[in-house]
Short mmCIF file of N, CA and C in Angstrom, two decimals:
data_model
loop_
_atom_site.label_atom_id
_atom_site.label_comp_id
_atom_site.label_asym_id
_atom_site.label_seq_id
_atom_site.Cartn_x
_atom_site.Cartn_y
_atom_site.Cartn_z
N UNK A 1 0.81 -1.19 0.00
CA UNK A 1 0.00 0.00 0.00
C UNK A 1 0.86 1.26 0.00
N UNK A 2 1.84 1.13 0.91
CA UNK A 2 2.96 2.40 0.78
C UNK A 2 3.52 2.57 -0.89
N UNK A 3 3.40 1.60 -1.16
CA UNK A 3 4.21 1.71 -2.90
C UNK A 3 3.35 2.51 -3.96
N UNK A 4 1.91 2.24 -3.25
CA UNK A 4 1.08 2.56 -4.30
C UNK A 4 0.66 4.12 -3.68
N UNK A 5 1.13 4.97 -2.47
CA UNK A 5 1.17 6.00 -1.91
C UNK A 5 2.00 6.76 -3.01
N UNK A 6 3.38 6.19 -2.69
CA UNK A 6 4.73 7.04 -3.44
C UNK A 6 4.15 7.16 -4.67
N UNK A 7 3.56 6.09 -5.10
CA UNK A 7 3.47 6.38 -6.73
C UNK A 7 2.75 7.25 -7.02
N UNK A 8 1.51 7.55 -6.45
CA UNK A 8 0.13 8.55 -6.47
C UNK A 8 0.99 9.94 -6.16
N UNK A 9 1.59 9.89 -5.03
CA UNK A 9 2.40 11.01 -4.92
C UNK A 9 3.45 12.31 -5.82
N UNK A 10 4.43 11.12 -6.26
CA UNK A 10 5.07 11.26 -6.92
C UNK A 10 4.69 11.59 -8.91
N UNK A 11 3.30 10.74 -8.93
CA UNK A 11 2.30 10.95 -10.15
C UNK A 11 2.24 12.26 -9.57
N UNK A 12 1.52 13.33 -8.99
CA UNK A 12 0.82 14.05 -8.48
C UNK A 12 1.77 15.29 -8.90
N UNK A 13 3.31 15.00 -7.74
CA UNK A 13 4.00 16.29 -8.16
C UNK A 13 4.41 16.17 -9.88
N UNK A 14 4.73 15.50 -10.20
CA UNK A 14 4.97 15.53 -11.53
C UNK A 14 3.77 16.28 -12.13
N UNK A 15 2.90 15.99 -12.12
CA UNK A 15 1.83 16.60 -12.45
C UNK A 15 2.03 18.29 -12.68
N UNK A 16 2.12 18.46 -11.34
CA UNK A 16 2.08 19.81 -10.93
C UNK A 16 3.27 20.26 -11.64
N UNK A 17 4.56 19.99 -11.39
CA UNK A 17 5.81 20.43 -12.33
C UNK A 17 5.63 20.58 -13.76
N UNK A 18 4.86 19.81 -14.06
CA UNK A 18 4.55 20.10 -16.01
C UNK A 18 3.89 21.03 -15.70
N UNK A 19 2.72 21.20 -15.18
CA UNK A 19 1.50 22.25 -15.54
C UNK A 19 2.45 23.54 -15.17
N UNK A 20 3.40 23.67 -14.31
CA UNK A 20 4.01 25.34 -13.25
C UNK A 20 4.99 25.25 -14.93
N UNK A 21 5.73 24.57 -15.61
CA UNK A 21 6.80 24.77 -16.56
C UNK A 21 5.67 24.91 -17.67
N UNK A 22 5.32 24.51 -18.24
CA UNK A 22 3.94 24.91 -19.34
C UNK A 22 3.76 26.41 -19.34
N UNK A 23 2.86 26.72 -18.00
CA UNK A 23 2.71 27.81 -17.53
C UNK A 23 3.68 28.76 -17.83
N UNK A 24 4.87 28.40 -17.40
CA UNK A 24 6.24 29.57 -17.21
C UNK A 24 6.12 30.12 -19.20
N UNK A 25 6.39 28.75 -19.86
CA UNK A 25 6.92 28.67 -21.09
C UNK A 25 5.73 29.71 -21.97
N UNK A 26 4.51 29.85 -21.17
CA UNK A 26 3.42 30.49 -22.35
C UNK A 26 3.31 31.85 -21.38
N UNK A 27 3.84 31.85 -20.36
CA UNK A 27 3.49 33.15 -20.26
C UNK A 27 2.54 33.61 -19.58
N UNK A 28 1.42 32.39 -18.82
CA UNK A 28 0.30 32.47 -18.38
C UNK A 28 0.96 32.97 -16.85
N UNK A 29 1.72 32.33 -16.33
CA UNK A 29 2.25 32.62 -14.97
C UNK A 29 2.89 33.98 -14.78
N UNK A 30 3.22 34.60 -15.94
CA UNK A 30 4.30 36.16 -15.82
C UNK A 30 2.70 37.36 -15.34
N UNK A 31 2.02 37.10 -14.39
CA UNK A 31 1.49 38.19 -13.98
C UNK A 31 1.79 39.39 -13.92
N UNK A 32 2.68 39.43 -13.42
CA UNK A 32 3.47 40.91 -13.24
C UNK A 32 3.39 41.87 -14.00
N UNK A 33 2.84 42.99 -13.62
CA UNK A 33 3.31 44.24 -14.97
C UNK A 33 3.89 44.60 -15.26
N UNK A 34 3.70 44.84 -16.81
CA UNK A 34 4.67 45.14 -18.01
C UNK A 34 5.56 46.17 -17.48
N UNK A 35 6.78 46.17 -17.78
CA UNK A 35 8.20 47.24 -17.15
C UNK A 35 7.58 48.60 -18.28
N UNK A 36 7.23 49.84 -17.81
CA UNK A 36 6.95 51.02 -18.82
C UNK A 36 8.85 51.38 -19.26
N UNK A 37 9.58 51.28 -20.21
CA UNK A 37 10.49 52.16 -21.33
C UNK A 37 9.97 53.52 -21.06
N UNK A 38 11.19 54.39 -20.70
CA UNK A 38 11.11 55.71 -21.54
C UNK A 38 12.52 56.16 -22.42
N UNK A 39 12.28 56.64 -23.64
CA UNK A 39 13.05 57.17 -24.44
C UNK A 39 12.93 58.35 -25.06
N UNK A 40 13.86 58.90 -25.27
CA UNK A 40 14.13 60.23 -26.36
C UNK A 40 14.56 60.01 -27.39
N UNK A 41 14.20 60.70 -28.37
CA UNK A 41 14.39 60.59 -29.63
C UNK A 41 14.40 61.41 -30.54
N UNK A 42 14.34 61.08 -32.26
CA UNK A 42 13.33 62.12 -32.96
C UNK A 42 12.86 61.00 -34.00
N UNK A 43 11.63 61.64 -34.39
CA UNK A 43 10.87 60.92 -34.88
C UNK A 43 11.29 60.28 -36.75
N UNK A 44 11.25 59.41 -37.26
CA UNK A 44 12.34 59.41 -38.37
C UNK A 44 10.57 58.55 -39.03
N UNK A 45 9.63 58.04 -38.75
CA UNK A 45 8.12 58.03 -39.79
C UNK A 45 7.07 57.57 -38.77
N UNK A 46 6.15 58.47 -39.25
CA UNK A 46 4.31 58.22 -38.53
C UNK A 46 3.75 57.50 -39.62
N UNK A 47 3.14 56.17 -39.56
CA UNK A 47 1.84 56.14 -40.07
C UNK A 47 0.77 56.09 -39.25
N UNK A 48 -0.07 56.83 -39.75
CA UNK A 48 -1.80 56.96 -39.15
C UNK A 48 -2.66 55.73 -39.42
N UNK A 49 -2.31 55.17 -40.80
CA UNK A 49 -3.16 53.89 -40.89
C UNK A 49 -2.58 52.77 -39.97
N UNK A 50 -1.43 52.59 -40.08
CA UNK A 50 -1.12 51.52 -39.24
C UNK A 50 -1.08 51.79 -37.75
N UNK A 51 -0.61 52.88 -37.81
CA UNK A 51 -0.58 54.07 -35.97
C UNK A 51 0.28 53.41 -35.60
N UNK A 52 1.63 53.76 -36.18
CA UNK A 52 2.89 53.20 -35.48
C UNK A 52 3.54 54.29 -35.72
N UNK A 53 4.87 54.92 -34.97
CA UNK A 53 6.05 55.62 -34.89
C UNK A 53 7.41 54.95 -34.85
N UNK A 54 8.40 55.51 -35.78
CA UNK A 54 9.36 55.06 -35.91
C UNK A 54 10.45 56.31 -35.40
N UNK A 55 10.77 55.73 -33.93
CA UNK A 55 11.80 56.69 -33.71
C UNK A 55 13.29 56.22 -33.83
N UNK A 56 14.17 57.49 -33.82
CA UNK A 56 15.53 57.27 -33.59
C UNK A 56 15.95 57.69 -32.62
N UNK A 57 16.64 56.67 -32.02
CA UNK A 57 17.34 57.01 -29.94
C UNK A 57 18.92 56.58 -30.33
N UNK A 58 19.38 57.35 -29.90
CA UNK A 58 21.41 57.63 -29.67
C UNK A 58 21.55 55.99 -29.02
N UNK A 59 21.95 55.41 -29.51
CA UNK A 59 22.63 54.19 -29.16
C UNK A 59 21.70 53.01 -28.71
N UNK A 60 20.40 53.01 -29.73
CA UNK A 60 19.74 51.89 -29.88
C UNK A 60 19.18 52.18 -31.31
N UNK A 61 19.42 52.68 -32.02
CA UNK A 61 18.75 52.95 -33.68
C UNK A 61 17.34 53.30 -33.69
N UNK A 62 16.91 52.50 -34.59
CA UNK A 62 15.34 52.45 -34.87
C UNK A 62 14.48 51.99 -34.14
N UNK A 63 13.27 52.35 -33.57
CA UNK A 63 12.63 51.43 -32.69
C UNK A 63 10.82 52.07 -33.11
N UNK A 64 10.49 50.89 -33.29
CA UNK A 64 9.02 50.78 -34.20
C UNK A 64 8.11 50.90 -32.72
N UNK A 65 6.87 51.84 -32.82
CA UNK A 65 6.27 51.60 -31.64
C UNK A 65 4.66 51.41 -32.48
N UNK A 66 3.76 50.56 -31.75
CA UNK A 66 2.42 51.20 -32.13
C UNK A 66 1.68 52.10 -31.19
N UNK A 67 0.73 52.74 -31.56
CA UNK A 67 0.37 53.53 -30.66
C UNK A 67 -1.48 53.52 -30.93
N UNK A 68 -2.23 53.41 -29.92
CA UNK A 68 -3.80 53.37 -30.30
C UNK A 68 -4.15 54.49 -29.73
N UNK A 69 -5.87 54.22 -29.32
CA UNK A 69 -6.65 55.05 -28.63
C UNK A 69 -5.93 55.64 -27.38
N UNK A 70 -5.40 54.32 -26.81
CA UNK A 70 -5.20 54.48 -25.01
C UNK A 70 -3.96 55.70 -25.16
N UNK A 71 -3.30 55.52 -26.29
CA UNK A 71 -1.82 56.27 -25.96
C UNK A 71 -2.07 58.02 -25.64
N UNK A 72 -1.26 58.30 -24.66
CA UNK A 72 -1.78 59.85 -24.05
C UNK A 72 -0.87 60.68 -24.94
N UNK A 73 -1.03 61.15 -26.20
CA UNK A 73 -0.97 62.47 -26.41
C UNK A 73 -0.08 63.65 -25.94
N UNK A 74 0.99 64.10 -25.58
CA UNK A 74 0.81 65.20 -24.72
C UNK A 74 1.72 66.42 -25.94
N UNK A 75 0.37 67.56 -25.80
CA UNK A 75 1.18 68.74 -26.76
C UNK A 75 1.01 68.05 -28.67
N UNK A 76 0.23 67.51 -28.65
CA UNK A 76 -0.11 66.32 -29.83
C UNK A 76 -1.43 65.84 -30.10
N UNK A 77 -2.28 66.43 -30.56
CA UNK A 77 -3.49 65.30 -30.95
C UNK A 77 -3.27 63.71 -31.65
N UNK A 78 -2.39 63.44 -32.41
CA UNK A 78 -2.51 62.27 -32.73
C UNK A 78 -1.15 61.99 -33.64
N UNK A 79 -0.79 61.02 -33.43
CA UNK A 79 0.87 60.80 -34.47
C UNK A 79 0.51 61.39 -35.88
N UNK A 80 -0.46 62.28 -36.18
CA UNK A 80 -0.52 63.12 -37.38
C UNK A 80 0.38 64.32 -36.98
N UNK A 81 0.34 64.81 -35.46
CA UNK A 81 0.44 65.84 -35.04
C UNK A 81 2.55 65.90 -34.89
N UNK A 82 2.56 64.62 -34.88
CA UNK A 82 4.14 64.81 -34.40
C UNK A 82 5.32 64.23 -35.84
N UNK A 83 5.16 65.04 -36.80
CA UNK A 83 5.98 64.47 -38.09
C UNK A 83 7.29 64.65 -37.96
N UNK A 84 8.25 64.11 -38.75
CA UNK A 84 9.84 63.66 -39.27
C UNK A 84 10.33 65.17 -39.04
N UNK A 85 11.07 65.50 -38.53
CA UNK A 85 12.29 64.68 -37.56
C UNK A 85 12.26 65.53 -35.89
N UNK A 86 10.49 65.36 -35.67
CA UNK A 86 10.16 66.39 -34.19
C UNK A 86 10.76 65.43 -33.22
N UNK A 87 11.37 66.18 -32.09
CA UNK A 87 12.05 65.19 -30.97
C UNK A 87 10.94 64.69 -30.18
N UNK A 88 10.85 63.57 -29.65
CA UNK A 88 9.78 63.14 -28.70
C UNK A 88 10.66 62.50 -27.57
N UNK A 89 9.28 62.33 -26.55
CA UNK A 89 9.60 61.52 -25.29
C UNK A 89 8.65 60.40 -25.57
N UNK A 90 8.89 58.96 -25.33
CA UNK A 90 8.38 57.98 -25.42
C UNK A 90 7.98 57.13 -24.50
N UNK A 91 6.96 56.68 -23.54
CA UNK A 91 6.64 56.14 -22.85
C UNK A 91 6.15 54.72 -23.37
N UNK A 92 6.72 53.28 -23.50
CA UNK A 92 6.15 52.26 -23.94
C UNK A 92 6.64 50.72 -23.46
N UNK A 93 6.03 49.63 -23.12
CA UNK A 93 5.68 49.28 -22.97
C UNK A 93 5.41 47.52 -24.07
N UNK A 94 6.00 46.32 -24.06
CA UNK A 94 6.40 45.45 -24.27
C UNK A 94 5.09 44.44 -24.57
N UNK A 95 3.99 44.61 -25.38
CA UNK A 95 3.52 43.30 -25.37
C UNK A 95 3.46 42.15 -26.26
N UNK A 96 3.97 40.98 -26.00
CA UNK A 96 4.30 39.68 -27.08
C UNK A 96 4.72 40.53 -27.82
N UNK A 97 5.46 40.44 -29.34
CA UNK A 97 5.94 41.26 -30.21
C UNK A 97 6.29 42.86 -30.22
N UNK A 98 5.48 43.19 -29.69
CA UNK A 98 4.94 44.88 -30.20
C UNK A 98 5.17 45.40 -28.87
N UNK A 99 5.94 47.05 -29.67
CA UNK A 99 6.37 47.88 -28.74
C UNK A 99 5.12 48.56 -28.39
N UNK A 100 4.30 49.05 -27.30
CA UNK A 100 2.83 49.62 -27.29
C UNK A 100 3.17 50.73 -26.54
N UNK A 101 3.59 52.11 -27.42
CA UNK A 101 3.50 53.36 -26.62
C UNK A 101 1.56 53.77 -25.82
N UNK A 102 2.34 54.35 -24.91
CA UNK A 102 1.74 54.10 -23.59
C UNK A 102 1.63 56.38 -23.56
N UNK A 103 2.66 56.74 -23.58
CA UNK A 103 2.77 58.35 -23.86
C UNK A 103 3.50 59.00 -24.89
N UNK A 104 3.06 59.94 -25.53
CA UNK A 104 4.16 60.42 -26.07
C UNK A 104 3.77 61.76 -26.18
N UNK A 105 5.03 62.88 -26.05
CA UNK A 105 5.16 64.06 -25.92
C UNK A 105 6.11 64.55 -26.84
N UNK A 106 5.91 65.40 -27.46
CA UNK A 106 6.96 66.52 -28.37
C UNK A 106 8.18 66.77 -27.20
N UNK A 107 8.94 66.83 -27.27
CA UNK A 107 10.25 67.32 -26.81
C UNK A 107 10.86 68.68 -26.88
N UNK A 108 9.74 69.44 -26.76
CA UNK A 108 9.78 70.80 -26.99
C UNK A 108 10.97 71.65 -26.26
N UNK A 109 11.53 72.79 -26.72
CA UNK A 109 12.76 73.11 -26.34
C UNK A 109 11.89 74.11 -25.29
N UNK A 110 12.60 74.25 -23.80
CA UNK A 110 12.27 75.09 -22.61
C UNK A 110 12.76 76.93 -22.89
N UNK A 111 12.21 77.83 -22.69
CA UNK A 111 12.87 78.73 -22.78
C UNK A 111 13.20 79.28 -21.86
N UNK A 112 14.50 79.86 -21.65
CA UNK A 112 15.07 80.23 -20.57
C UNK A 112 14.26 81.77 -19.83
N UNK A 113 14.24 81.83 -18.51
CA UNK A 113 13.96 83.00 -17.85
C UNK A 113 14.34 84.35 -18.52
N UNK A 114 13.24 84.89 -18.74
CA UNK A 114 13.62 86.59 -19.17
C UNK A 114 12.88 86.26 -21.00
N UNK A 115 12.87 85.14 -21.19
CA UNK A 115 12.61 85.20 -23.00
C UNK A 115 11.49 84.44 -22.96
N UNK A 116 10.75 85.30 -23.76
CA UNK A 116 8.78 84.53 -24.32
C UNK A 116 8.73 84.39 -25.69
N UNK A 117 7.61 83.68 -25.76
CA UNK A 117 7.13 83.55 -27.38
C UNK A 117 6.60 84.82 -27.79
N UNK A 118 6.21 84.79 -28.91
CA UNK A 118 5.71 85.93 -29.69
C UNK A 118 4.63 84.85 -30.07
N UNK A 119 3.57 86.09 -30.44
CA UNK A 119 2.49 84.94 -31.08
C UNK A 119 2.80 85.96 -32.70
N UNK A 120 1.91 84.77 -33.59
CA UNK A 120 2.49 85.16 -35.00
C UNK A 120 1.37 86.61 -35.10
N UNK A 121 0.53 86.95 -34.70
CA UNK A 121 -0.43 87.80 -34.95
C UNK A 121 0.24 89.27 -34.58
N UNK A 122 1.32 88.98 -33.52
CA UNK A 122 1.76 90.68 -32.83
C UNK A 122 3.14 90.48 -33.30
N UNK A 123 3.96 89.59 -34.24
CA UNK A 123 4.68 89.54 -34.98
C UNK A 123 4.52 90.01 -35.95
N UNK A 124 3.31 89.84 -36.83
CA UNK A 124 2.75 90.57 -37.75
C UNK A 124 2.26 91.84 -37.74
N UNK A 125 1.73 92.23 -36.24
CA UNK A 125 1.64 93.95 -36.38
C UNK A 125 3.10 94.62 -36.58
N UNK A 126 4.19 94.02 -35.49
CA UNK A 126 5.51 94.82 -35.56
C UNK A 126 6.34 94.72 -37.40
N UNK A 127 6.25 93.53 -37.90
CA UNK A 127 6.92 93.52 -38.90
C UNK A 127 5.93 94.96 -40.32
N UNK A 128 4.58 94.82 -40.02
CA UNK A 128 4.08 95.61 -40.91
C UNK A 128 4.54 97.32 -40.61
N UNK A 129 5.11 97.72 -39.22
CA UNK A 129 5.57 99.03 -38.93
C UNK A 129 6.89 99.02 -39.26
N UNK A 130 7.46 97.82 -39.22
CA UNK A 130 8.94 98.08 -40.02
C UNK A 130 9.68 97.98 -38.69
N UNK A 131 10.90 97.94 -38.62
CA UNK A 131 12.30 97.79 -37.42
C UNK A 131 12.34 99.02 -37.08
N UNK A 132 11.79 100.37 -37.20
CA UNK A 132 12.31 101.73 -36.52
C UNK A 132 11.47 101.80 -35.85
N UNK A 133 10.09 101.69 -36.42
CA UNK A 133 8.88 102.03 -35.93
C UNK A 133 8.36 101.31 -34.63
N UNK A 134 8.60 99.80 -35.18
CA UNK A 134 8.16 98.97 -34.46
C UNK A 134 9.42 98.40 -33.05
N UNK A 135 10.18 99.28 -33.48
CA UNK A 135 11.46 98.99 -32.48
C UNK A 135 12.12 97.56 -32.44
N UNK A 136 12.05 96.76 -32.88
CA UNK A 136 12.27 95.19 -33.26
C UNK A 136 13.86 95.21 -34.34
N UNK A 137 14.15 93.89 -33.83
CA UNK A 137 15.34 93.11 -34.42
C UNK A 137 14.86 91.67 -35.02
N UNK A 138 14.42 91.53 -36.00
CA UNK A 138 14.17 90.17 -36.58
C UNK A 138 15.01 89.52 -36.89
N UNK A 139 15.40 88.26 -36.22
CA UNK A 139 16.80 87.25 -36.63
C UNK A 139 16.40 86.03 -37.06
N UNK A 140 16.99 85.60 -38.31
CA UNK A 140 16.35 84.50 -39.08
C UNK A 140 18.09 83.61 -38.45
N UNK A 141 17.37 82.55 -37.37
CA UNK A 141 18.67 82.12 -36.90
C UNK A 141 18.85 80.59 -37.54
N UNK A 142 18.42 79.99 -38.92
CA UNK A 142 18.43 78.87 -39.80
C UNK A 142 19.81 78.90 -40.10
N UNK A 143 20.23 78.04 -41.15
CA UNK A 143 21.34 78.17 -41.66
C UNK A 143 20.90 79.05 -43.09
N UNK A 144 22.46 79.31 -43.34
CA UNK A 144 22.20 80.57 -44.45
C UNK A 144 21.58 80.18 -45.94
N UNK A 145 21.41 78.99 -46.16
CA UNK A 145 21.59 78.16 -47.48
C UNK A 145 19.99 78.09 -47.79
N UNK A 146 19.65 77.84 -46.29
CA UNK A 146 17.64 77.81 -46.21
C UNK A 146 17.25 79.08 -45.82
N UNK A 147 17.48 80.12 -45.25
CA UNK A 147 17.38 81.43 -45.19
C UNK A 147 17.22 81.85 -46.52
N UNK A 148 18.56 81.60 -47.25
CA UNK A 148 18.24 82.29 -48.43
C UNK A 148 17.12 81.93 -49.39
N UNK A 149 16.39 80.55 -49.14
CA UNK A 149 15.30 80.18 -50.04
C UNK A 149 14.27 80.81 -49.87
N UNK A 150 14.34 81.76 -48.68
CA UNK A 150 12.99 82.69 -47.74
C UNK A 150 13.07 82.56 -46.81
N UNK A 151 12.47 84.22 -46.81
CA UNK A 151 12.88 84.75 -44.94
C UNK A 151 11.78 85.84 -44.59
N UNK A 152 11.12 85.68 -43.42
CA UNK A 152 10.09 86.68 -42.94
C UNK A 152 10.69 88.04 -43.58
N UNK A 153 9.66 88.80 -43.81
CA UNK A 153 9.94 90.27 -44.56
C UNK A 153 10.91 90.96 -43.40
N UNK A 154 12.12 91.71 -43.25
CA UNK A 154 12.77 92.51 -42.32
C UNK A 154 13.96 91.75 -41.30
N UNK A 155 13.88 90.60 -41.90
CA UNK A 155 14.57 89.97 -41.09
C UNK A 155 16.29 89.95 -41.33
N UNK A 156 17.20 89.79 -40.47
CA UNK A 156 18.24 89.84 -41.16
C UNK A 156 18.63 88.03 -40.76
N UNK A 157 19.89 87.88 -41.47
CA UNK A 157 19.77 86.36 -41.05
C UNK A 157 21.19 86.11 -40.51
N UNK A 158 21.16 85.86 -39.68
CA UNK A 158 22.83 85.10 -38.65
C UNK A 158 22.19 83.65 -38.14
N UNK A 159 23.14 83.19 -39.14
CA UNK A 159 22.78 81.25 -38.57
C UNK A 159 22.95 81.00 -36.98
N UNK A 160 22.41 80.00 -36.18
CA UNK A 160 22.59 79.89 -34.91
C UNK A 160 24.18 79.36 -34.85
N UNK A 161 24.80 78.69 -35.47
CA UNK A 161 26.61 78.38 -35.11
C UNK A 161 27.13 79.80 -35.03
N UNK A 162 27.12 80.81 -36.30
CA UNK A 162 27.36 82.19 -36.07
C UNK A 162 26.73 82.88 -35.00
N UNK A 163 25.91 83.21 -34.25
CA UNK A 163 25.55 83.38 -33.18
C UNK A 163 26.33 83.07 -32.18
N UNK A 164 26.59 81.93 -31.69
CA UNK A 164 27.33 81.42 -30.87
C UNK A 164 28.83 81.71 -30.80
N UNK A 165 29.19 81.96 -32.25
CA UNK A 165 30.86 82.44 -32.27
C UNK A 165 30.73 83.85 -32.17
N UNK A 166 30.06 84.89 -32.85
CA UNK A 166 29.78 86.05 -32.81
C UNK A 166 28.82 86.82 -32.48
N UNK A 167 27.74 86.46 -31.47
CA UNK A 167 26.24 86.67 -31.57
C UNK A 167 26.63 88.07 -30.70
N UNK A 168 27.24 88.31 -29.64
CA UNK A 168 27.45 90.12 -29.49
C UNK A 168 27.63 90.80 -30.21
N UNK A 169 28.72 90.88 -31.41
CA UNK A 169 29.51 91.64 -31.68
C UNK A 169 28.11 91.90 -32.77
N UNK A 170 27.09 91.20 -33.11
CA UNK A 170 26.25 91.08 -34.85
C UNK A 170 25.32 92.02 -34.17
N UNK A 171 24.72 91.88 -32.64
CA UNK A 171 23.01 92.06 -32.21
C UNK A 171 22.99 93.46 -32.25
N UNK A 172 22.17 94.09 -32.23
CA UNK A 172 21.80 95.46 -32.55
C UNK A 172 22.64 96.31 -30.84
N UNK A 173 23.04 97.19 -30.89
CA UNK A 173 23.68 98.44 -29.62
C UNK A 173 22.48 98.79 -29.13
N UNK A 174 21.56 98.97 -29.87
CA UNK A 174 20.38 99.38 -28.95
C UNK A 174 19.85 98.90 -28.28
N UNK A 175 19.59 98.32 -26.77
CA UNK A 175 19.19 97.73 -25.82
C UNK A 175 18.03 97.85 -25.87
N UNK A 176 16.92 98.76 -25.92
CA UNK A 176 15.70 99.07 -25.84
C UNK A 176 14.92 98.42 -27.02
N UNK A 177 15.80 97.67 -27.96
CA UNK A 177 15.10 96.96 -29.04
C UNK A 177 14.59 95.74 -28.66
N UNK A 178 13.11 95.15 -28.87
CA UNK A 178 13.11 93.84 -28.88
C UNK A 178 13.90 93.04 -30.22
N UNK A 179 14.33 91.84 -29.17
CA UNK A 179 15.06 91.33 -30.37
C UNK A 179 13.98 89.83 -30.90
N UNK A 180 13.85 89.91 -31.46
CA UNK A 180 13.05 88.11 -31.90
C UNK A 180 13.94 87.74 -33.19
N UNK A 181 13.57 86.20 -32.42
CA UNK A 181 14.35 84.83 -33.27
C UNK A 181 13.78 83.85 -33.60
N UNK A 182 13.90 83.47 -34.68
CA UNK A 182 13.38 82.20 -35.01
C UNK A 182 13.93 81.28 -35.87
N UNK A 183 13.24 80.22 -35.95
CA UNK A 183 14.17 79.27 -36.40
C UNK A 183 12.91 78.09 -37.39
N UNK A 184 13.80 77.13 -37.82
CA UNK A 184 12.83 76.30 -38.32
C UNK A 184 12.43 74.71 -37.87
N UNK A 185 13.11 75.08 -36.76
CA UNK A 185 12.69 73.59 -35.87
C UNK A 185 11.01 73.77 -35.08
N UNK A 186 10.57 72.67 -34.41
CA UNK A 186 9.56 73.12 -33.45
C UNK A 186 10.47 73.20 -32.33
N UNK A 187 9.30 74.58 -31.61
CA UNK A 187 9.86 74.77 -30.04
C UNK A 187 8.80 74.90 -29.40
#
């Protein structure tokens, strides 16, 4: 009777050891939640039909994400909103195959204390009075090659590398001038 114990027994854990390794192997046992990724990047293709993003991150290449309903948006209505080559922040998320962004945000550049935006509407009153009138310095800070293909009316153009090597010696003596800059990235 003891023989026929061990055996029932020993049937039994075996049992149990296939079903816990089965388990492990499919994945049914990994309860745990998914680890959230975050990355920076810039964006290198959106499709809307498929609703995937293809970003590029410094020392992992390409990385394909999809993105649905659930994905939060931020500064973005929809991967229509964030095209080639806007920097993002990526919040995502690992399921079976597929990368599943979870957030994503423009990577918008911060502006430092003391400097605001202009909105294009009171850009457009000052540029229609002209730089004396309107007291303004318009700086087309692109490179010179796309500057020259077109440039807001009044603007003069010093690339941002020139800036940086010479940007005192170029900016207007008059202190009391606003100065505005722009560029052709998003900020």
């Amino acid at each position: 009777m003891n023989s026929k114990r061990n055996f029932s027994t020993s049937s039994i854990l075996t049992v149990v050891l296939f079903l816990l390794s089965f388990l492990l192997v499919n994945g049914a046992a990994a309860a745990a939640p998914e680890e959230i990724v975050e990355i920076k990047g810039t964006v290198k293709a959106v499709s809307n039909k498929a609703k995937t993003v293809s970003v590029t991150v410094e020392g992992k290449g390409v990385i394909m994400l999809k993105f649905t309903e659930a994905t939060e948006f931020v500064n973005a209505k929809s991967g229509g909103d964030i095209p080639p080559p806007t920097a993002v922040v990526v919040k995502y998320k690992t399921v079976g195959a597929d990368n599943l962004a979870t957030y994503i945000k423009k990577d918008l550049v911060q502006l430092p204390d003391g400097v605001a935006e202009i909105k294009t509407a009171e850009l457009a009153a000052l540029v229609a009075k002209g730089p004396w009138d309107g007291k303004y310095c318009l700086i087309d800070s692109r490179p010179a090659q796309v500057a020259a293909a077109g440039h807001l009316p009044t603007a003069a153009t010093i690339p941002v590398n020139v800036l940086a090597e010479k940007g005192e010696k170029l900016l207007p003596c008059d202190k009391d001038k606003l100065l505005i800059f722009y560029c052709g990235g998003p900020t």
